[in-house]
CSV table of C-alpha atoms in Angstrom, one decimal:
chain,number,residue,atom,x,y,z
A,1,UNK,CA,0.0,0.0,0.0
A,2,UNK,CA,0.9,3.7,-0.4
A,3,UNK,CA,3.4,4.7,2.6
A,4,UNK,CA,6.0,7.5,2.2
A,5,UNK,CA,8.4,7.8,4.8
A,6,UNK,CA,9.6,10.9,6.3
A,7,UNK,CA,13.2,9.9,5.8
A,8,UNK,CA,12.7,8.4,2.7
A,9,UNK,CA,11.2,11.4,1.4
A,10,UNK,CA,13.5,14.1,2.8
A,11,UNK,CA,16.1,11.9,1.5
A,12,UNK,CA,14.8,12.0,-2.2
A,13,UNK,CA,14.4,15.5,-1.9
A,14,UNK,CA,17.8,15.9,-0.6
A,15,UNK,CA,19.2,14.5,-3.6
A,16,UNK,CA,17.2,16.7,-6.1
A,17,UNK,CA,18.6,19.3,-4.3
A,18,UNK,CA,21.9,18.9,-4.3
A,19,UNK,CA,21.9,17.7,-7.9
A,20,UNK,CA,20.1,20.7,-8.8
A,21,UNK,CA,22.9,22.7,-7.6
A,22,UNK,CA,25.9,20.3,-8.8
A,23,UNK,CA,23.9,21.2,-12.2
A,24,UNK,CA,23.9,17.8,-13.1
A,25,UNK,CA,20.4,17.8,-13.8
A,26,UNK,CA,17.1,16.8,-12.2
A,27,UNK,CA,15.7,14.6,-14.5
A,28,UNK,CA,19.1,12.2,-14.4
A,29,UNK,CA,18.7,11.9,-10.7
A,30,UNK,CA,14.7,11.2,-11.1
A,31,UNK,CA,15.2,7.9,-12.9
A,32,UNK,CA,18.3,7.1,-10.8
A,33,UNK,CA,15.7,7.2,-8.0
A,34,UNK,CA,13.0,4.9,-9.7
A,35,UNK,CA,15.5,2.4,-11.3
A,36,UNK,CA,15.7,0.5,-8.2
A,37,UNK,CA,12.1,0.2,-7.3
A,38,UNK,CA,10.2,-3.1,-8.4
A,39,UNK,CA,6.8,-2.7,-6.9
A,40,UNK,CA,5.6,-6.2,-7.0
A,41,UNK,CA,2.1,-6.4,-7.0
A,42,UNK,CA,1.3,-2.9,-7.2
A,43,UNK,CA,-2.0,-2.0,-9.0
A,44,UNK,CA,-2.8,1.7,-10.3
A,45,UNK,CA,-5.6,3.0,-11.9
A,46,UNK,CA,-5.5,5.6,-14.3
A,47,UNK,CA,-8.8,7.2,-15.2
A,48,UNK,CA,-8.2,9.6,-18.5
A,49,UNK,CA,-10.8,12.3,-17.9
A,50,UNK,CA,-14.1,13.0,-20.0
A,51,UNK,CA,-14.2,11.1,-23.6
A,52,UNK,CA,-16.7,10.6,-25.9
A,53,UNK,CA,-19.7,13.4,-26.1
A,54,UNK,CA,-18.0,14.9,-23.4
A,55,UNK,CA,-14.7,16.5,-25.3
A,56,UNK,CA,-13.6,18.5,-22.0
A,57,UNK,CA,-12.2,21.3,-22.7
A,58,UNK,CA,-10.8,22.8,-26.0
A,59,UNK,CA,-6.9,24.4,-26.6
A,60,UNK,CA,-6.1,27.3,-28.6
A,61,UNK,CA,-5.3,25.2,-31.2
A,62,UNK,CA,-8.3,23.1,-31.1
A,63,UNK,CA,-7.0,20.3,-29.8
A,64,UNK,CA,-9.3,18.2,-27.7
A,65,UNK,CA,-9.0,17.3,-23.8
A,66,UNK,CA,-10.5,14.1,-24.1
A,67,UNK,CA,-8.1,13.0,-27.1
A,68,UNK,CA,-4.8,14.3,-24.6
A,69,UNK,CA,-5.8,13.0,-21.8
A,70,UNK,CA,-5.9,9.3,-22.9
A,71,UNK,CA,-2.8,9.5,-25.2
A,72,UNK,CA,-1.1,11.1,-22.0
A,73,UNK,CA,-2.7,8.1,-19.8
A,74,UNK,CA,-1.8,5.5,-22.3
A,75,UNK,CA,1.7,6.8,-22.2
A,76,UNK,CA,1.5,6.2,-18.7
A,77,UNK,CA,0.5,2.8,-18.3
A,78,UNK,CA,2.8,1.7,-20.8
A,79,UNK,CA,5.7,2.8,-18.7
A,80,UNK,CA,4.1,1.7,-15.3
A,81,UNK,CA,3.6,-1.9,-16.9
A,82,UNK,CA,6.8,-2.1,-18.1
A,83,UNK,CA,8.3,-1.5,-14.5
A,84,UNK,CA,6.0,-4.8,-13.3
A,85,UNK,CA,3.1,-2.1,-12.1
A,86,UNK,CA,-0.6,-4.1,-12.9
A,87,UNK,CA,-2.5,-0.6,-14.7
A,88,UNK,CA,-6.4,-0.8,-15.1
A,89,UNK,CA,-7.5,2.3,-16.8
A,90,UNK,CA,-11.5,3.8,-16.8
A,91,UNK,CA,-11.1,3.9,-20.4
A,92,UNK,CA,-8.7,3.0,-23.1
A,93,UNK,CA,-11.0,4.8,-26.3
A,94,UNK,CA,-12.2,8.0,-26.8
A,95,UNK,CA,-15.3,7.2,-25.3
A,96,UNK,CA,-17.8,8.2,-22.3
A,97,UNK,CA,-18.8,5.3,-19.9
A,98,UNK,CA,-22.4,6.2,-19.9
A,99,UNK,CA,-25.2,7.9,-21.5
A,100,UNK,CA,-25.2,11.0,-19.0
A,101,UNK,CA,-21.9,12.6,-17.4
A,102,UNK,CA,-23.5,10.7,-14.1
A,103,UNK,CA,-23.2,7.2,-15.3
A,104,UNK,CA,-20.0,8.1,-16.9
A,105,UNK,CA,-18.3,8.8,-13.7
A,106,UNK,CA,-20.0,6.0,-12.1
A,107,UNK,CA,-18.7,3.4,-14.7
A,108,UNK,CA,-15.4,4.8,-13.3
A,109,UNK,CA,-16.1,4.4,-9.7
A,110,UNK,CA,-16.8,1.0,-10.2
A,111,UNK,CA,-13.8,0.1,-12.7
A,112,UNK,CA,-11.9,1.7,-9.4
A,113,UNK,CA,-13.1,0.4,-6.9
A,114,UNK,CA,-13.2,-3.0,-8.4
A,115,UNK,CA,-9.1,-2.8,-9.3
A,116,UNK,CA,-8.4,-2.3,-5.6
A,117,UNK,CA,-5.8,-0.1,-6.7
A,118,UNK,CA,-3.1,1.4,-4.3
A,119,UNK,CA,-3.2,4.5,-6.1
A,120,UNK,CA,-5.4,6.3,-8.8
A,121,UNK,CA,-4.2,9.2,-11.5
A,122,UNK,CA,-6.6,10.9,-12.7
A,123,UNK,CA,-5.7,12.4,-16.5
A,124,UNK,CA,-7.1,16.0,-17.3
A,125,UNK,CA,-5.9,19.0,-19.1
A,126,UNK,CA,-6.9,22.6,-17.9
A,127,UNK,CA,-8.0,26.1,-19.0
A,128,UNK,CA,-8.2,29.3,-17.6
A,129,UNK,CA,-9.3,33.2,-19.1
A,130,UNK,CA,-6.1,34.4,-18.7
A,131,UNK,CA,-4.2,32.6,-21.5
A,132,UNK,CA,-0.5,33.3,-19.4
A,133,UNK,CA,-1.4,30.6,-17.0
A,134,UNK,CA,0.4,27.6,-17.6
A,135,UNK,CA,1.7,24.4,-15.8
A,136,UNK,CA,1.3,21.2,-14.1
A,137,UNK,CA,-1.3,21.3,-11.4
A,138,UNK,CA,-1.7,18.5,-9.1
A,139,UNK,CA,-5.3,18.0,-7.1
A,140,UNK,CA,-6.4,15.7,-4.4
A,141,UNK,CA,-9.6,15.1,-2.4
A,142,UNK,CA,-10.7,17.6,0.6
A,143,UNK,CA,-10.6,14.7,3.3
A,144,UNK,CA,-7.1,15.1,3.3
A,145,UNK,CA,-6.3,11.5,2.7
A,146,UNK,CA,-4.5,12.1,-0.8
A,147,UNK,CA,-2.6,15.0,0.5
A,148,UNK,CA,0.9,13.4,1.2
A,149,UNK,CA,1.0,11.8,-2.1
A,150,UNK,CA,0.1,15.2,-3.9
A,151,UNK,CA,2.5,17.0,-2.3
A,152,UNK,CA,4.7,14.8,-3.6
A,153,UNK,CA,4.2,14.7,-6.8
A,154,UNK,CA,3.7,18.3,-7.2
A,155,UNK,CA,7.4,18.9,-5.9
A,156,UNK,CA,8.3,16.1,-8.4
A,157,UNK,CA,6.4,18.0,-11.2
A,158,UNK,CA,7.5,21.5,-10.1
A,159,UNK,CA,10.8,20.3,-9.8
A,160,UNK,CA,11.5,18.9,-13.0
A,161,UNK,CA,8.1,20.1,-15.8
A,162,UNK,CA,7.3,23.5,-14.4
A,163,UNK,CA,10.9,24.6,-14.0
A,164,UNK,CA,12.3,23.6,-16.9
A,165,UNK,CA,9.4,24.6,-19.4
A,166,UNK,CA,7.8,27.4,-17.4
A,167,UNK,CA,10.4,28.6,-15.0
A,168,UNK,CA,8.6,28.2,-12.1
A,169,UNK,CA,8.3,25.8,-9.5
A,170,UNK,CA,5.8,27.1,-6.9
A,171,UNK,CA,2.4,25.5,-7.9
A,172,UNK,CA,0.9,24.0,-4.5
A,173,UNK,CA,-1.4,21.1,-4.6
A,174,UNK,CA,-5.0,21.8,-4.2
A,175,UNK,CA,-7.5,20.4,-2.2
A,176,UNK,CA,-11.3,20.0,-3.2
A,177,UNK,CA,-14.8,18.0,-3.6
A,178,UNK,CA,-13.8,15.6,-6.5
A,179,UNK,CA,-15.9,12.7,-7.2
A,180,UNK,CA,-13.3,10.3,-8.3
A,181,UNK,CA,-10.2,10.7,-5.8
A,182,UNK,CA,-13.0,9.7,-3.1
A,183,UNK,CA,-14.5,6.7,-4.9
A,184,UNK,CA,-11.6,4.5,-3.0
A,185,UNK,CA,-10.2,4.9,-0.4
A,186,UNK,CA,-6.6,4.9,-1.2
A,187,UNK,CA,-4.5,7.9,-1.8
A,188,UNK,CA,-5.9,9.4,-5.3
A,189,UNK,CA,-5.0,12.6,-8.0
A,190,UNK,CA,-5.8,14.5,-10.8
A,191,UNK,CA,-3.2,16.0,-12.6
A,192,UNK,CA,-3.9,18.9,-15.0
A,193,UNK,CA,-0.9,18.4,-17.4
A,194,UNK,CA,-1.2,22.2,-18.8
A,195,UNK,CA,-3.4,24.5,-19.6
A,196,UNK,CA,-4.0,24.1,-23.0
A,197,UNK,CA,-5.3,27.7,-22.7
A,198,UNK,CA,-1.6,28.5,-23.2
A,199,UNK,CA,-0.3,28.4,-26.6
A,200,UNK,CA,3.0,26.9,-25.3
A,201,UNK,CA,1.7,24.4,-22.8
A,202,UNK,CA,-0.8,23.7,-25.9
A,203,UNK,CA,1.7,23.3,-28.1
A,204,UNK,CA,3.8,21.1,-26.1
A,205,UNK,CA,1.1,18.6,-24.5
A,206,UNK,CA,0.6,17.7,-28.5
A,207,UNK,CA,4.3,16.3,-28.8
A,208,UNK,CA,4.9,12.6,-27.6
A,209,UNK,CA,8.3,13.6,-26.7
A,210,UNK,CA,6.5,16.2,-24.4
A,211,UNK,CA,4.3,13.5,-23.1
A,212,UNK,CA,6.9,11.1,-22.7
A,213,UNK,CA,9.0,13.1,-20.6
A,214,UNK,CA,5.9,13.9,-18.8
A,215,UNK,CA,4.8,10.5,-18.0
A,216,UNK,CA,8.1,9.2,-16.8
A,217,UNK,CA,8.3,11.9,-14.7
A,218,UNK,CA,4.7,11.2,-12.7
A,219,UNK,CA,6.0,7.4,-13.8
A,220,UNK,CA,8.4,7.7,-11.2
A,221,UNK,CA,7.0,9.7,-8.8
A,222,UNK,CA,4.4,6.9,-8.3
A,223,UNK,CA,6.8,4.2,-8.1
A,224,UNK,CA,8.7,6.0,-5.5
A,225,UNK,CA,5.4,5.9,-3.3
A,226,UNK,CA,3.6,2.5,-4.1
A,227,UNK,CA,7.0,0.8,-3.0
């Protein structure tokens, strides 16, 4: 089950740290982190969000969030299976679950539930008015119980994505009423990958080698707390 230790995690952020400032690079040190991890038996779910009629919500390019969200997810699972993780996803077309956004999200409760995951990612893509805002935002349920694992991958993503592509590395994890990171109880996320409001983070969230980099990076932030 999920369990991050206080030394264990001070210890991981230690090293980013000091690689940081060696100038080595964070990314190097990331995967020399997850390299030793075999997390056997571990079961994720990754739910990529909306699909189907519902499209989400639409880039300045027009790209689709429904379409982004599963590539990005699929791009996940690949990597999580290939590092002995079991993956269940929600969905794996661009497709809804049900014939109103109700039964859609309860089709994902139940593929959930039913996975008995340890942890469950949560794919969406954001948008806000002011087209400036950009970033990798990490969300978690307001009972608290998906804080610690938020926190950690928001310092893994504001680390290594937000710094390098947006120069900044400040983005806090937020708390809220979200249906699907309380369907089970085990820590649970949703990651907004971008804003595809942006041109840039737009731009970049249609690349795979965007995405790839992107995946390996929550990749190993989930390996680091499943083992």
């Amino acid at each position: 089950m999920f369990f991050i230790g206080k030394k264990e995690f001070f210890c991981y952020l230690a090293a980013v740290l000091l690689t940081a400032l060696s100038g080595l690079g964070i990314f190097a040190v990331s995967h020399t982190v997850a390299s030793s991890v075999t997390p056997i038996g571990a079961v994720v779910a990754i739910d990529p969000g909306h699909g189907g009629y519902d499209g989400g919500v639409v880039g300045v390019s027009g790209s689709k969030e429904s379409e982004l969200n599963l590539k990005i997810a699929l791009e996940l699972g690949e990597i999580l299976t290939a590092k002995g993780v079991k993956v269940v996803y929600t969905r794996t077309e661009d497709v809804a679950l049900g014939d109103t956004k109700r039964e859609d999200m309860a089709q994902r409760a139940r593929i959930i539930k039913e996975a008995r995951p340890d942890c469950v990612i949560s794919v969406h893509l954001n948008s806000y008015p002011d087209k400036n805002r950009r970033g990798v935002q990490v969300f978690y349920d307001d009972t608290g119980r998906g804080q610690s694992f938020a926190s950690f991958m928001q310092e893994r993503l504001n680390a290594s994505i937000n710094y390098k592509y947006s120069k900044r590395a400040d983005l806090a994890p937020q708390a809220g009423d979200f249906y699907i990171t309380k369907c089970c109880a085990v820590p649970s996320v949703i990651i907004e990958c971008g804003f595809i409001s942006n041109a840039e983070d737009d731009g970049l969230l249609k690349t795979s080698a965007f995405r790839r980099e992107l995946c390996d990076e929550i990749a190993d932030a989930v390996l680091f707390a499943v083992n």
